[in-house]
Short mmCIF file of C-alpha atoms in Angstrom, two decimals:
data_model
loop_
_atom_site.label_atom_id
_atom_site.label_comp_id
_atom_site.label_asym_id
_atom_site.label_seq_id
_atom_site.Cartn_x
_atom_site.Cartn_y
_atom_site.Cartn_z
CA MET A 13 4.96 31.31 9.10
CA VAL A 14 4.85 29.63 12.50
CA VAL A 15 7.35 26.82 13.10
CA ARG A 16 6.17 24.54 15.90
CA ARG A 17 9.39 23.94 17.81
CA HIS A 18 10.07 21.33 20.48
CA LEU A 19 6.70 19.62 20.17
CA GLN A 20 6.52 16.97 22.89
CA ILE A 21 4.14 14.20 21.85
CA ARG A 22 3.16 10.82 23.25
CA LEU A 23 1.62 7.83 21.52
CA ASP A 24 0.88 4.32 22.76
CA ILE A 25 1.27 2.40 19.53
CA MET A 26 1.27 -1.38 19.82
CA ASN A 27 4.67 -1.32 21.48
CA TYR A 28 6.45 1.93 20.70
CA ALA A 29 9.89 0.68 21.73
CA GLN A 30 9.49 -2.46 19.63
CA PHE A 31 8.36 -0.46 16.61
CA ILE A 32 11.46 1.74 16.50
CA GLN A 33 14.12 -0.40 18.13
CA ILE A 34 16.62 -2.16 15.87
CA GLU A 35 19.10 -4.64 17.26
CA ASP A 36 22.74 -4.03 16.39
CA GLY A 37 24.31 -5.54 13.31
CA HIS A 38 23.33 -7.16 10.05
CA GLN A 39 21.10 -9.81 11.62
CA GLY A 40 19.32 -7.17 13.68
CA LEU A 41 18.25 -5.40 10.49
CA ILE A 42 17.18 -8.64 8.82
CA ASP A 43 15.00 -9.41 11.85
CA LYS A 44 13.55 -5.89 11.69
CA PHE A 45 12.75 -6.15 7.99
CA ASP A 46 11.07 -9.53 8.49
CA TRP A 47 9.05 -8.21 11.44
CA LEU A 48 7.89 -5.12 9.54
CA LYS A 49 6.75 -7.18 6.57
CA ALA A 50 5.09 -9.83 8.75
CA SER A 51 3.20 -7.63 11.20
CA GLY A 52 4.84 -4.28 11.99
CA ILE A 53 3.37 -2.29 9.11
CA GLU A 54 -0.07 -3.85 9.61
CA ASP A 55 0.08 -2.90 13.29
CA TYR A 56 0.88 0.66 12.27
CA LYS A 57 -2.01 0.70 9.79
CA ARG A 58 -4.49 -0.44 12.44
CA LYS A 59 -3.29 2.17 14.91
CA ALA A 60 -3.35 4.93 12.29
CA LEU A 61 -6.84 4.04 11.09
CA ASP A 62 -8.04 4.08 14.69
CA ILE A 63 -6.54 7.53 15.32
CA PHE A 64 -7.90 8.91 12.02
CA ASN A 65 -11.29 7.22 12.65
CA LEU A 66 -11.16 5.51 9.25
CA LYS A 67 -12.12 2.01 8.12
CA LYS A 68 -9.46 2.01 5.41
CA PHE A 69 -7.01 4.38 3.80
CA PRO A 70 -8.15 6.12 0.59
CA LYS A 71 -6.27 5.18 -2.57
CA LYS A 72 -3.97 7.93 -3.81
CA ASN A 73 -1.52 8.01 -6.70
CA ASP A 74 1.86 9.73 -6.52
CA SER A 75 0.59 12.97 -8.04
CA GLN A 76 -2.21 13.19 -5.47
CA LEU A 77 0.25 12.53 -2.64
CA ILE A 78 2.59 15.21 -3.97
CA GLN A 79 -0.27 17.72 -4.02
CA GLN A 80 -1.41 16.84 -0.50
CA ILE A 81 1.87 16.51 1.44
CA ILE A 82 4.21 18.85 -0.44
CA PRO A 83 3.57 22.51 0.44
CA ARG A 84 4.19 24.95 -2.38
CA THR A 85 4.67 27.99 -0.13
CA PRO A 86 5.09 28.69 3.61
CA LYS A 87 1.41 29.69 3.87
CA ASP A 88 0.43 26.52 2.06
CA PHE A 89 2.38 24.55 4.67
CA GLU A 90 0.55 26.30 7.51
CA LYS A 91 -2.80 25.45 5.91
CA LYS A 92 -1.88 21.83 5.25
CA GLU A 93 -0.78 20.99 8.78
CA LEU A 94 -4.18 22.15 10.04
CA THR A 95 -6.06 19.62 7.89
CA LYS A 96 -6.79 15.97 8.60
CA SER A 97 -6.02 14.92 5.01
CA TYR A 98 -2.41 16.11 5.37
CA TYR A 99 -1.65 13.60 8.13
CA ILE A 100 -3.59 10.81 6.44
CA SER A 101 -1.64 11.32 3.21
CA ASN A 102 1.63 11.41 5.13
CA SER A 103 0.79 8.08 6.76
CA ILE A 104 -0.07 6.61 3.36
CA CYS A 105 3.25 7.82 1.97
CA PHE A 106 5.09 6.46 5.02
CA ILE A 107 3.58 3.00 4.47
CA ASP A 108 4.17 3.11 0.71
CA THR A 109 7.80 4.13 1.23
CA ILE A 110 8.50 1.32 3.69
CA ASN A 111 6.95 -1.21 1.31
CA TRP A 112 8.90 0.20 -1.63
CA ILE A 113 12.22 -0.01 0.20
CA LEU A 114 11.49 -3.48 1.54
CA SER A 115 10.92 -5.05 -1.85
CA ALA A 116 11.43 -8.81 -1.99
CA GLU A 117 14.50 -8.28 -4.18
CA PHE A 118 16.11 -5.83 -1.77
CA VAL A 119 15.42 -7.91 1.34
CA GLU A 120 16.97 -10.96 -0.30
CA GLN A 121 20.01 -8.95 -1.45
CA PHE A 122 20.47 -7.65 2.07
CA ARG A 123 19.95 -11.08 3.60
CA VAL A 124 22.83 -12.64 1.64
CA TYR A 125 25.05 -9.57 1.94
CA VAL A 126 28.25 -10.24 3.88
CA PRO A 127 29.03 -7.14 5.97
CA GLU A 128 32.51 -5.85 6.52
CA GLU A 129 33.99 -6.01 9.97
CA ASN A 130 34.24 -2.93 12.20
CA LYS A 131 31.05 -0.90 11.59
CA ASP A 132 29.92 -1.79 8.08
CA THR A 133 28.70 1.34 6.27
CA ILE A 134 25.78 -0.33 4.47
CA VAL A 135 24.40 -1.78 7.70
CA PHE A 136 24.91 1.57 9.44
CA ASN A 137 23.07 3.46 6.69
CA TYR A 138 19.99 1.24 6.65
CA ALA A 139 19.80 1.07 10.45
CA ASP A 140 19.96 4.86 10.62
CA LEU A 141 17.43 5.22 7.80
CA PHE A 142 14.88 2.92 9.39
CA GLN A 143 15.20 4.39 12.87
CA HIS A 144 14.65 7.78 11.26
CA ILE A 145 11.63 6.86 9.15
CA LEU A 146 9.92 4.68 11.77
CA PHE A 147 10.19 7.45 14.35
CA GLU A 148 8.71 9.95 11.91
CA GLY A 149 5.86 7.56 11.10
CA LEU A 150 4.87 7.67 14.78
CA TYR A 151 5.58 11.37 15.04
CA ASN A 152 3.12 12.10 12.23
CA LEU A 153 0.30 10.34 14.11
CA ALA A 154 1.15 12.12 17.33
CA ARG A 155 1.21 15.53 15.63
CA TYR A 156 -2.25 14.80 14.30
CA GLU A 157 -3.48 14.07 17.82
CA ALA A 158 -1.84 17.18 19.24
CA ILE A 159 -2.66 19.66 16.45
CA ILE A 160 -5.96 18.42 14.98
CA LEU A 161 -7.62 16.47 17.81
CA LYS A 162 -6.30 18.88 20.46
CA ARG A 163 -5.59 16.06 22.87
CA LYS A 164 -2.50 14.93 24.69
CA PRO A 165 -0.85 12.18 22.64
CA GLU A 166 0.51 9.17 24.43
CA PHE A 167 3.94 8.98 22.80
CA THR A 168 6.73 11.33 23.89
CA GLY A 169 9.10 12.27 21.10
CA TYR A 170 11.15 15.23 19.97
CA LYS A 171 12.22 16.52 16.59
CA ASN A 172 14.00 19.79 15.92
CA PRO A 173 12.21 21.19 12.87
CA ILE A 174 15.16 23.33 11.76
CA HIS A 175 18.28 21.91 10.12
CA HIS A 176 21.31 23.48 11.81
CA SER A 177 23.94 24.97 9.54
CA ILE A 178 26.75 23.07 11.30
CA GLU A 179 25.22 19.81 10.05
CA MET A 180 25.30 21.19 6.52
CA HIS A 181 28.94 22.17 6.96
CA LEU A 182 29.90 18.70 8.16
CA PHE A 183 27.97 16.98 5.37
CA ALA A 184 29.64 19.16 2.73
CA LYS A 185 32.94 17.59 3.82
CA GLN A 186 31.38 14.15 3.45
CA ILE A 187 30.39 14.96 -0.14
CA VAL A 188 34.02 15.82 -0.90
CA PHE A 189 35.80 13.03 0.99
CA GLY A 190 33.13 10.32 1.02
CA GLN A 191 31.15 8.72 3.81
CA SER A 192 34.01 6.45 4.85
CA SER A 193 37.04 8.67 5.29
CA PHE A 194 39.27 10.24 7.93
CA HIS A 195 38.21 13.76 6.92
CA ALA A 196 34.43 13.64 7.45
CA PHE A 197 31.70 12.20 9.63
CA ARG A 198 29.63 9.38 8.17
CA ASP A 199 26.25 10.52 9.56
CA ARG A 200 23.47 10.76 6.99
CA GLU A 201 21.85 14.14 6.33
CA PRO A 202 18.90 13.29 4.05
CA ASP A 203 17.32 16.75 4.34
CA LEU A 204 20.15 18.18 2.28
CA ALA A 205 18.83 16.17 -0.66
CA VAL A 206 16.04 18.77 -0.85
CA SER A 207 18.60 21.41 -1.86
CA ILE A 208 19.79 19.13 -4.64
CA ILE A 209 16.20 18.50 -5.76
CA ARG A 210 15.68 22.23 -6.13
CA GLN A 211 18.89 22.68 -8.10
CA MET A 212 18.37 19.68 -10.35
CA VAL A 213 14.82 20.79 -11.28
CA GLU A 214 16.05 24.29 -12.09
CA ILE A 215 19.05 23.14 -14.13
CA ARG A 216 16.97 20.52 -15.95
CA LEU A 217 14.42 23.11 -17.09
CA ARG A 218 16.99 25.74 -18.00
CA ASN A 219 18.97 23.23 -20.05
CA ALA A 220 15.86 21.69 -21.58
CA PHE A 221 14.56 24.93 -23.05
CA GLY A 222 17.83 26.81 -23.31
CA ILE A 223 16.70 29.53 -20.90
CA TYR A 224 19.42 31.04 -18.77
CA GLY A 225 19.47 34.74 -18.04
CA LEU A 226 20.99 38.13 -18.74
CA TYR A 227 24.67 38.77 -19.36
CA ASN A 228 26.28 42.17 -18.85
CA ARG A 229 29.26 42.26 -21.20
CA LYS A 230 30.65 45.45 -19.68
CA GLN A 231 30.72 44.23 -16.07
CA ASP A 232 31.02 40.51 -16.91
CA ILE A 233 28.00 39.69 -14.72
CA PHE A 234 25.49 36.91 -15.36
CA GLU A 235 22.05 37.21 -13.77
CA PRO A 236 19.75 34.17 -14.15
CA LEU A 237 16.15 34.76 -15.13
CA PRO A 238 13.84 33.98 -12.18
CA MET A 239 12.29 30.53 -12.26
CA SER A 240 8.86 32.10 -11.69
CA LEU A 241 9.21 33.81 -15.07
CA ILE A 242 10.23 30.55 -16.72
CA PHE A 243 7.31 28.72 -15.10
CA ASP A 244 4.89 31.41 -16.36
CA ILE A 245 6.11 30.95 -19.93
CA LEU A 246 6.00 27.14 -19.71
CA LYS A 247 2.39 27.31 -18.46
CA LYS A 248 1.48 29.05 -21.72
CA TYR A 249 2.80 26.11 -23.75
CA LYS A 250 2.18 23.21 -21.38
CA ASP A 251 -0.24 21.52 -23.82
CA LYS A 252 2.59 21.33 -26.35
CA ILE A 253 5.20 19.99 -23.93
CA ASP A 254 5.43 16.53 -22.36
CA LEU A 255 7.35 16.82 -19.08
CA SER A 256 6.66 13.20 -18.04
CA ILE A 257 4.81 14.58 -14.99
CA PRO A 258 2.43 17.55 -14.65
CA LEU A 259 4.04 20.98 -14.71
CA GLU A 260 1.96 21.93 -11.66
CA ASP A 261 3.65 19.15 -9.65
CA ILE A 262 7.10 20.29 -10.75
CA ILE A 263 6.28 23.84 -9.65
CA ARG A 264 5.02 22.51 -6.31
CA ILE A 265 8.15 20.44 -5.67
CA TYR A 266 10.37 23.37 -6.63
CA GLY A 267 8.50 25.72 -4.27
CA TRP A 268 8.70 23.18 -1.43
CA ALA A 269 12.43 22.72 -1.95
CA ASN A 270 12.84 26.49 -1.96
CA ILE A 271 11.32 26.68 1.53
CA TYR A 272 13.99 24.34 2.86
CA LEU A 273 16.79 26.06 0.96
CA HIS A 274 16.09 29.43 2.56
CA SER A 275 14.91 28.30 6.01
CA GLY A 276 16.40 24.89 6.77
CA LEU A 277 12.91 23.60 7.63
CA ARG A 278 13.21 19.82 7.91
CA ASN A 279 10.97 17.38 6.06
CA GLU A 280 9.66 13.91 6.69
CA ILE A 281 12.00 11.59 4.86
CA TRP A 282 9.23 9.94 2.83
CA LYS A 283 8.53 13.32 1.17
CA ILE A 284 12.11 13.38 -0.07
CA ILE A 285 12.03 9.78 -1.27
CA LEU A 286 8.65 10.25 -3.00
CA SER A 287 9.85 13.42 -4.74
CA LEU A 288 13.00 11.73 -6.03
CA ARG A 289 11.03 8.73 -7.29
CA TYR A 290 8.37 10.95 -8.85
CA LEU A 291 10.95 13.07 -10.68
CA ASP A 292 12.86 10.04 -11.95
CA THR A 293 11.61 9.94 -15.56
CA PHE A 294 11.60 13.74 -15.82
CA MET A 295 15.28 13.72 -14.86
CA THR A 296 16.65 10.52 -16.40
CA GLY A 297 14.53 10.28 -19.56
CA LYS A 298 12.18 7.74 -21.09
CA LYS A 299 13.16 4.42 -22.58
CA THR A 300 11.59 3.66 -25.96
CA GLN A 301 12.04 1.09 -28.72
CA ALA A 302 14.33 3.61 -30.40
CA GLY A 303 16.60 3.70 -27.35
CA SER A 304 16.95 6.07 -24.43
CA SER A 305 18.45 9.42 -23.55
CA VAL A 306 18.61 11.57 -20.44
CA ASP A 307 17.07 14.33 -22.59
CA TRP A 308 13.94 12.31 -23.37
CA GLY A 309 12.18 13.05 -20.10
CA ILE A 310 10.92 16.20 -21.83
CA GLU A 311 9.37 16.20 -25.31
CA THR A 312 8.26 19.09 -27.49
CA ASP A 313 8.88 20.42 -31.01
CA GLN A 314 11.16 23.03 -32.51
CA SER A 315 8.37 25.54 -33.10
CA THR A 316 7.44 25.51 -29.40
CA ILE A 317 11.07 26.08 -28.42
CA LYS A 318 11.21 28.96 -30.90
CA ASN A 319 8.00 30.46 -29.51
CA ILE A 320 9.34 30.25 -25.94
CA HIS A 321 12.54 32.05 -26.94
CA ASN A 322 10.56 34.65 -28.90
CA ASP A 323 8.38 35.29 -25.84
CA LEU A 324 11.50 35.81 -23.74
CA HIS A 325 12.94 38.27 -26.24
CA LYS A 326 9.63 40.15 -26.38
CA LEU A 327 9.49 40.31 -22.61
CA PHE A 328 13.10 41.44 -22.47
CA ASN A 329 12.49 44.21 -25.01
CA ASN A 330 9.07 45.24 -23.71
CA PRO A 331 8.57 44.05 -20.11
CA LYS A 332 5.10 44.31 -18.60
CA GLY A 333 3.61 44.07 -15.12
CA PHE A 334 5.92 42.68 -12.46
CA TRP A 335 8.60 41.91 -15.03
CA LYS A 336 8.63 45.55 -16.11
CA ARG A 337 10.16 46.50 -12.76
CA LEU A 338 12.55 43.56 -12.90
CA LEU A 339 13.75 43.82 -16.49
CA SER A 340 13.46 47.52 -17.31
CA PHE A 341 16.98 48.12 -16.01
CA ALA A 342 18.30 45.56 -18.49
CA LYS A 343 16.52 47.17 -21.41
CA LYS A 344 18.10 50.51 -20.61
CA GLU A 345 21.53 48.94 -20.24
CA LYS A 346 22.81 48.43 -23.78
CA PHE A 347 25.47 46.03 -22.58
CA TYR A 348 22.91 43.40 -21.56
CA GLU A 349 21.99 40.47 -23.75
CA LEU A 350 19.62 37.53 -23.27
CA VAL A 351 21.46 34.22 -22.92
CA THR A 352 19.78 31.18 -24.50
CA SER A 353 21.05 27.91 -25.95
CA ASN A 354 19.99 24.86 -27.92
CA PRO A 355 17.37 22.73 -26.16
CA GLN A 356 18.17 19.46 -24.41
CA VAL A 357 14.87 17.69 -25.06
CA LYS A 358 13.42 15.07 -27.36
CA LEU A 359 12.29 17.07 -30.38
CA ASN A 360 9.23 15.75 -32.19
CA LYS A 361 8.11 16.67 -35.69
CA THR A 362 4.64 17.63 -34.52
CA ASN A 363 3.28 19.28 -31.42
CA VAL A 364 2.67 17.21 -28.31
CA VAL A 365 -1.09 16.94 -27.83
#
């Protein structure tokens, strides 16, 4: 996988400085929000359509955007960034994300908000967020010019594609002590949310179907079953399980998050926001006339759960193919046992069709 480091790009967009610049303070952000809603986003659209040589942006739903901008593997990422549709979809997601954040309700809440004196944290966070996302909106267009059109873009910008471990170390302190404290910096590190996305998807699925791993009673060692094995089994029963969103999209998001977890490869912030929004019902559950539960983001029936557990036991006792190499050691070791639990899902009386 080739990481394009230190890409210097230039772009003459309307007025680049005006597009990114935010005046200090609460009023500066209000003015920026009003400007973006009045003309800033439309200016960006016109410039993007001109660069992409389009009359209008194609309509895409969240699932389509996930499939087009979220790489499942490193090779998938390399392929995507060499296609025009990747940059178009990123621009669409950038625009959608700005419009989602700047809802009429939010803008009014922020307008009447009375900031605290001496560097208000809320004002700081939104100023930092918008400088970040507006820069990346321009950066996406300039990357398209440099990589796809093979021409020298007009805007000069820089982004380090790799998240340095020292930033992770500092943010870990912030998680413990809070953003406003004497023991941690208050700088945002949104890329680290990708690590949490990976973990929350994994834990949600393991808890949902009661699939955990192998426990060695003699050595007191727990070894989790690989998620790829769990995904393979869920694919077999996907027509009998309602995950709120397609299983293929969950697998894609998990694979994308895995890339960041093991490489520190940074992401455009709208990918993170879209993924969190897209996973919302899957994670927090559906609301129905009967009530709501965090478990109701996944629905199936008891027989499907039983079949999944039976398949795991069969695989454990008689592994085949790739899993034969992985699990044969466990079969030979009499101290190993398969760890499962009761499902945390909405159980229906009949199969999900």
